[in-house]
Every structure is written in C-alpha cells, then in structure tokens.
C-alpha cells in the first residue's frame, strides 16, 4: 500500500517527540516534514532537540538529520509535501486556532493534540472507540472553510481518556452524576524528573484548566451531530478534581458514578470485557485488541505495571465496588502520552484514513 506522507508541527516538544517515534514505526505513515518555532527552524532535528529529548526510547536515526522547518513561515511548503499533519504546537490558544485553520485552508488536513479547537462546534473531538460518528461534521466544516481536502479534527484532553471511555458503554443505564478525581503524570506537563525536580516527593493539587476540561469535554464526546455541528450531551453532571503526582507516565482516575437504572457489578464487568469499537472492527494498526482490561487484584491498576498494556493504548480498570454516596466507584488508568495524546491522535488519523476523510495525494 502507498504510505501517507505525514508532517509534525510542534515536533520538538514531548508530544511531538512521541509523534515521531510512533510515525517512524508506523505501517501506513511516512514522516515527511518536521516543523517547530523559528528558533528551531533551519537546524537538523538532532540539533534542535539536543539535550531536550525527553522519552525513554532513543531518537529514531532516520529523523536525526531531517531539517526542521518553521511551522508558520513555511506552512505552504509543508502543506505541499504531506498528505496531512499532526499538530502539537506550544503557542497561545488563538495563535494555534489561526495556524491550524491556515493549514486546513491550504488543503492540508490537521489532526491536533491541542485544545484550541476542541470547542469549535464543527470540529470533531474524537475518541475513536467512543464517538466515530462525529466525523460526519467534517463536510460541514469544509463548507465553512471553503476547502475540498482540508479540515481539523482533534483528540480530547488526556485526563478524560483515563475514565470517559470506561463510562461510555454504561451510558445506556442513564448516568446521572459523576465525580472524577485524576492523578496526573508529570509528562502531561511536558516534563520529566530531570526538568522538574520540584515534583520529586511532591504532589500539586492544581493543574491549570484541567478540571474545567474534565467536567466539560466528556459532554461533547457524548454529544450528537445536528445540523452540521456537535451538540453537547445534557447529562450527566460531572465534577472533577485534578492533581499532579510524581509519576512519569500514566494518568489515574478515581471515578464515582450513579445511574437512573443501576446495573449489577457483573453486568458492568461483562460490558467492559465484551466492548469493541470501530477501530477494533477495522483492525486499525494502533487499536488495542482489548480496549478495557479489568483487574480483580485490589491493588491494581498501577501506573508502573499497567500503563504500557497493548502498546499503551488500553485502559486499565480495577476496584469496582458499591459506594455509600454514589452507586459505584472504581479506578481507571491510561498512558497519557500514548492513549491520551500522540497515540490517540495517531489512532484518530488511522480512522480518518480508513473512512476516506484523508486520501493520499
């Protein structure tokens, strides 16, 4: 099969680095362009990230000598070289919105890890197993932008991907109230312990913007397409508290939920065990074979033991039990830079390619 030529804008940051490692090993995608800020432009990628490579995996040798382009000044050239781009830029929100729209109007589809367009009504925010039907807004978005190929699709916040997927197949029981407390790894801030020694033996009870995202984004994911836009779900009510914890990778969530029609614990476990989404039906390269892994052991899931299940793309669940204030409580875990960030965006791109929204030029 002919490979899709792919660019990464925002290639020097931690998520950009993760995109690169995934694309370089991908059966469908070929890394064809790297871009970052003007500060890095003109340097080889090895020079641009010298002393700033943050992943445990080594930098792929094939990328070391690629020349980094300017994500803004070279946008037309980048768009001409690739079939689509991944966006992981570190800029102000309005600047990101303008830049991603510019690429889309250059007829270059954008699959974004950024939050800037998550609330644009005709931009799908997709967890591929949960709401693939939201891709149907893309023709309406193209009409608004005046494009034939170009569009923007985004993935949701990394914190909700630890628990929203597990709750999604339970919506048929009428979820009323959700409390989610997330315990988020330092890589979610683009850091490791070398660059953030203050996090060693520490916990910070505040992450800017995370609680609002955790309370609001599931309602868009669980929403419906109507008249060319996505209308948020009206329920359930969600409250969240988000803490930064001294873990390298893996966001954990303690979840409490109440239902209109309370299912049994056995029903819930069976739903999780049997669950398959469109990515599993299509056998997409990055899709986990088993989306949810339930652990009966009382001390699981654990970030260190379970975050890398199924290439870091599975969701681990444990400790499902009755609660005194809600119907049930349980614990979820997902790898925040894989399922939650770059890996989730790669899976979304695979779905877009498989469904014909992105074509090889």
XYZ file of C-alpha atoms in Angstrom:
361
model
C 0.000 0.000 0.000
C 1.113 3.544 -0.712
C 2.055 5.326 2.507
C 0.556 8.603 3.665
C 3.140 11.393 3.869
C 2.878 12.965 7.312
C 4.182 16.159 8.907
C 4.536 17.057 12.576
C 4.200 20.707 13.560
C 5.461 21.274 17.079
C 7.970 18.471 16.569
C 10.470 19.411 19.291
C 8.214 19.138 22.373
C 7.477 15.954 24.283
C 4.255 15.159 22.400
C 5.967 15.983 19.104
C 8.742 13.581 20.041
C 6.166 10.904 20.800
C 4.518 11.505 17.418
C 7.879 10.997 15.727
C 8.596 7.668 17.426
C 5.130 6.396 16.519
C 5.208 7.562 12.890
C 8.696 6.171 12.272
C 7.432 2.699 13.248
C 4.042 3.000 11.529
C 2.954 0.704 8.663
C 0.775 3.358 6.959
C 2.605 6.625 7.628
C 5.888 8.095 6.386
C 7.434 11.049 8.204
C 7.993 13.674 5.507
C 8.189 17.060 7.280
C 9.108 18.415 10.695
C 8.272 21.904 11.870
C 8.611 23.948 15.032
C 9.159 27.574 16.013
C 11.505 29.922 14.193
C 14.057 29.259 16.929
C 14.480 25.662 15.738
C 13.943 26.252 12.013
C 16.951 25.512 9.803
C 18.563 23.183 12.321
C 18.674 19.428 11.980
C 16.227 17.727 14.288
C 19.128 16.302 16.301
C 20.474 19.820 16.826
C 17.049 21.267 17.622
C 16.351 18.817 20.463
C 19.931 18.410 21.708
C 19.711 17.955 25.485
C 15.892 18.092 25.299
C 14.939 14.572 24.172
C 12.522 13.512 26.916
C 11.444 9.979 26.014
C 12.900 6.712 27.289
C 13.094 5.473 23.690
C 16.053 6.635 21.635
C 15.544 9.191 18.893
C 14.994 7.348 15.588
C 18.131 7.632 13.471
C 16.065 8.387 10.368
C 14.903 11.672 11.859
C 18.162 12.938 13.343
C 19.374 14.700 10.166
C 15.985 15.951 8.933
C 15.908 19.752 8.733
C 13.273 21.437 10.872
C 11.065 23.965 9.103
C 9.233 26.988 10.500
C 5.648 25.933 11.291
C 4.337 29.382 10.405
C 6.661 30.807 7.728
C 6.938 27.508 5.838
C 3.270 26.472 6.092
C 2.693 26.467 2.315
C 5.782 24.355 1.659
C 4.912 21.895 4.448
C 1.329 21.558 3.178
C 2.654 20.760 -0.311
C 4.929 17.989 1.000
C 2.425 15.991 3.054
C -0.999 14.367 2.976
C -1.791 15.641 6.477
C -0.120 16.999 9.616
C -0.215 16.255 13.307
C -0.308 19.411 15.433
C 1.402 19.586 18.825
C 2.452 23.226 18.897
C 3.085 25.212 22.073
C 1.547 28.617 21.423
C -1.266 30.815 22.694
C -4.706 29.355 22.023
C -5.765 31.987 19.474
C -2.466 31.557 17.627
C -2.970 27.783 17.497
C -6.512 28.209 16.178
C -5.281 30.529 13.432
C -2.338 28.293 12.493
C -4.396 25.090 12.320
C -7.067 26.825 10.256
C -4.371 28.123 7.933
C -3.125 24.583 7.259
C -6.682 23.390 6.703
C -7.268 26.208 4.191
C -4.050 25.147 2.441
C -5.945 21.865 1.841
C -3.855 20.050 4.448
C -5.905 18.059 6.995
C -4.876 18.688 10.612
C -5.086 16.055 13.357
C -4.489 18.043 16.509
C -3.353 17.225 20.011
C -4.051 20.821 21.037
C -7.100 22.113 22.901
C -7.615 25.266 20.818
C -10.321 23.869 18.512
C -11.989 21.440 20.904
C -14.947 23.774 21.324
C -15.301 24.799 17.686
C -18.801 23.365 17.016
C -17.991 21.752 13.649
C -14.598 20.355 14.696
C -14.937 16.714 15.767
C -13.279 15.848 19.103
C -12.986 12.103 18.806
C -12.036 9.155 20.966
C -12.108 6.641 18.093
C -13.791 3.790 20.001
C -16.424 6.074 21.506
C -17.735 8.682 19.048
C -16.502 7.973 15.498
C -19.869 9.186 14.164
C -18.794 12.753 14.962
C -16.539 12.654 11.891
C -19.710 13.294 9.885
C -19.386 17.034 10.680
C -16.242 17.291 8.523
C -18.110 18.055 5.250
C -19.889 20.922 7.037
C -16.588 22.222 8.394
C -15.081 22.057 4.890
C -18.021 24.056 3.590
C -17.387 26.738 6.240
C -13.656 26.846 5.491
C -14.128 26.690 1.717
C -11.894 23.614 1.368
C -12.036 20.320 -0.509
C -9.387 18.310 1.393
C -8.550 20.454 4.407
C -10.186 20.167 7.821
C -9.308 19.985 11.524
C -10.017 17.048 13.827
C -8.907 16.964 17.455
C -8.457 14.453 20.229
C -9.798 15.101 23.701
C -7.853 16.028 26.808
C -5.526 13.312 28.093
C -7.096 13.271 31.570
C -10.596 12.282 30.424
C -9.203 9.379 28.399
C -8.389 7.569 31.620
C -12.081 7.335 32.569
C -14.524 8.615 29.896
C -14.003 5.548 27.653
C -14.841 3.203 30.547
C -18.019 5.154 31.336
C -19.162 5.441 27.726
C -20.666 1.947 27.263
C -22.527 2.414 30.576
C -24.474 5.429 29.286
C -27.395 3.165 28.337
C -28.158 2.838 32.049
C -28.716 6.601 32.321
C -25.684 8.036 34.095
C -26.856 10.821 36.436
C -23.819 12.008 38.389
C -20.074 11.518 38.031
C -17.222 12.509 40.315
C -13.747 12.035 38.853
C -10.511 12.695 40.731
C -7.500 12.436 38.443
C -3.899 11.852 39.485
C -1.868 13.038 36.527
C 1.686 12.201 35.495
C 4.340 14.863 35.024
C 4.746 14.034 31.325
C 1.306 15.613 30.929
C 3.072 18.912 31.567
C 5.812 18.017 29.064
C 8.251 17.322 31.898
C 10.361 14.567 33.367
C 12.052 14.445 36.770
C 15.280 15.911 35.367
C 13.477 19.013 34.145
C 11.045 19.200 37.096
C 12.917 18.140 40.252
C 10.338 20.000 42.369
C 7.912 17.140 41.647
C 10.067 14.516 43.336
C 8.412 13.531 46.641
C 5.650 16.014 45.939
C 2.023 16.421 44.880
C 0.463 19.583 43.457
C -3.327 19.893 43.912
C -3.873 22.182 40.915
C -3.398 21.869 37.142
C -4.499 24.950 35.225
C -7.606 24.347 33.134
C -7.764 20.599 33.759
C -10.827 20.493 35.982
C -12.897 22.516 33.520
C -11.804 20.224 30.669
C -12.554 17.110 32.706
C -16.049 18.348 33.530
C -16.988 19.645 30.066
C -15.193 17.620 27.385
C -16.996 14.289 28.024
C -20.269 16.064 27.266
C -19.022 16.935 23.761
C -17.687 13.400 23.243
C -21.102 12.051 24.325
C -22.971 14.641 22.252
C -24.744 14.273 18.895
C -24.321 15.689 15.409
C -27.181 18.010 14.491
C -27.397 20.476 11.582
C -23.699 20.226 10.854
C -22.432 20.864 14.384
C -21.892 18.830 17.545
C -24.450 19.453 20.288
C -23.225 18.566 23.775
C -24.965 15.926 25.849
C -27.141 17.469 28.565
C -26.235 14.811 31.140
C -24.681 13.511 33.301
C -23.490 16.193 35.675
C -19.729 15.881 36.188
C -17.485 17.313 38.861
C -13.725 16.803 38.844
C -10.587 17.447 40.845
C -7.178 17.106 39.161
C -3.843 16.631 40.922
C -0.279 16.379 39.600
C 1.556 13.412 41.106
C 5.201 12.211 40.967
C 4.659 9.606 38.220
C 6.478 9.709 34.865
C 3.652 8.410 32.648
C 0.083 7.306 33.283
C -2.977 9.255 34.404
C -5.073 7.534 37.073
C -8.684 8.428 37.856
C -10.842 7.588 40.870
C -14.388 7.543 39.483
C -17.746 7.642 41.268
C -20.984 7.222 39.293
C -24.757 6.979 39.826
C -27.351 5.682 37.345
C -31.061 6.024 36.615
C -31.214 2.245 36.152
C -28.487 0.724 38.281
C -26.688 -2.193 36.582
C -25.093 -5.001 38.555
C -21.325 -5.261 39.026
C -21.386 -8.418 36.887
C -23.171 -6.561 34.069
C -20.615 -3.762 34.117
C -17.641 -6.132 34.051
C -19.165 -8.071 31.149
C -19.774 -4.863 29.187
C -16.134 -3.866 29.647
C -14.870 -7.346 28.720
C -17.013 -7.552 25.565
C -16.542 -3.975 24.372
C -15.226 -3.356 20.879
C -15.334 -0.150 18.869
C -14.897 0.749 15.213
C -11.050 0.711 15.483
C -11.208 -2.927 16.639
C -13.688 -3.834 13.885
C -11.400 -2.227 11.287
C -8.231 -3.702 12.879
C -6.527 -0.308 12.780
C -2.765 -0.580 13.433
C -2.754 1.340 16.735
C -6.009 -0.054 18.111
C -5.766 -2.236 21.215
C -7.294 -5.665 20.693
C -8.871 -5.449 24.162
C -9.867 -1.852 24.968
C -10.584 -2.404 28.674
C -8.506 -4.634 30.943
C -10.184 -5.281 34.295
C -8.018 -6.360 37.251
C -9.530 -8.298 40.140
C -6.499 -7.671 42.367
C -7.276 -4.956 44.947
C -4.013 -3.083 44.304
C -4.397 -2.699 40.516
C -4.190 -0.943 38.148
C -0.809 0.607 38.883
C 0.896 3.124 36.603
C 4.270 1.382 36.667
C 2.804 -2.061 35.927
C -0.115 -1.363 33.621
C 0.350 1.856 31.626
C 2.021 0.099 28.684
C -0.681 -2.530 28.108
C -1.417 -3.001 24.401
C 1.288 -0.546 23.396
C -0.012 1.997 25.887
C -3.388 2.156 24.102
C -5.542 0.111 26.507
C -7.482 1.420 29.504
C -6.895 -0.468 32.770
C -9.697 -0.689 35.341
C -9.975 -2.054 38.869
C -11.639 -1.803 42.279
C -15.238 -1.676 41.017
C -17.402 -1.723 44.146
C -20.505 -0.129 45.734
C -20.222 3.353 47.231
C -22.121 4.987 50.080
C -22.857 8.250 48.197
C -22.892 7.059 44.575
C -23.941 3.722 43.103
C -20.392 2.570 42.310
C -16.757 3.613 42.402
C -13.741 2.304 40.506
C -10.218 3.221 39.394
C -9.002 3.720 35.814
C -5.575 4.215 34.251
C -4.335 5.138 30.784
C -0.955 6.128 29.346
C -1.242 9.869 28.938
C 1.260 10.445 26.110
C 0.123 7.355 24.184
C -3.645 6.745 24.543
C -4.052 10.254 25.970
C -2.010 12.257 23.467
C 0.067 11.245 20.440
C -1.125 7.626 20.292
C -4.767 8.688 20.452
C -4.166 11.202 17.656
C -2.432 8.551 15.534
C -5.402 6.218 16.049
C -7.731 9.068 15.056
C -5.660 9.646 11.898
C -5.892 5.945 11.068
C -9.676 6.134 11.414
C -9.799 9.240 9.193
C -7.726 7.448 6.549
C -9.775 4.252 6.757
C -13.017 6.219 6.389
C -11.720 8.196 3.389
C -11.523 11.636 5.019
C -7.758 11.712 4.335
C -6.504 10.490 0.979
C -3.033 10.079 -0.482
C -2.439 12.926 -2.938
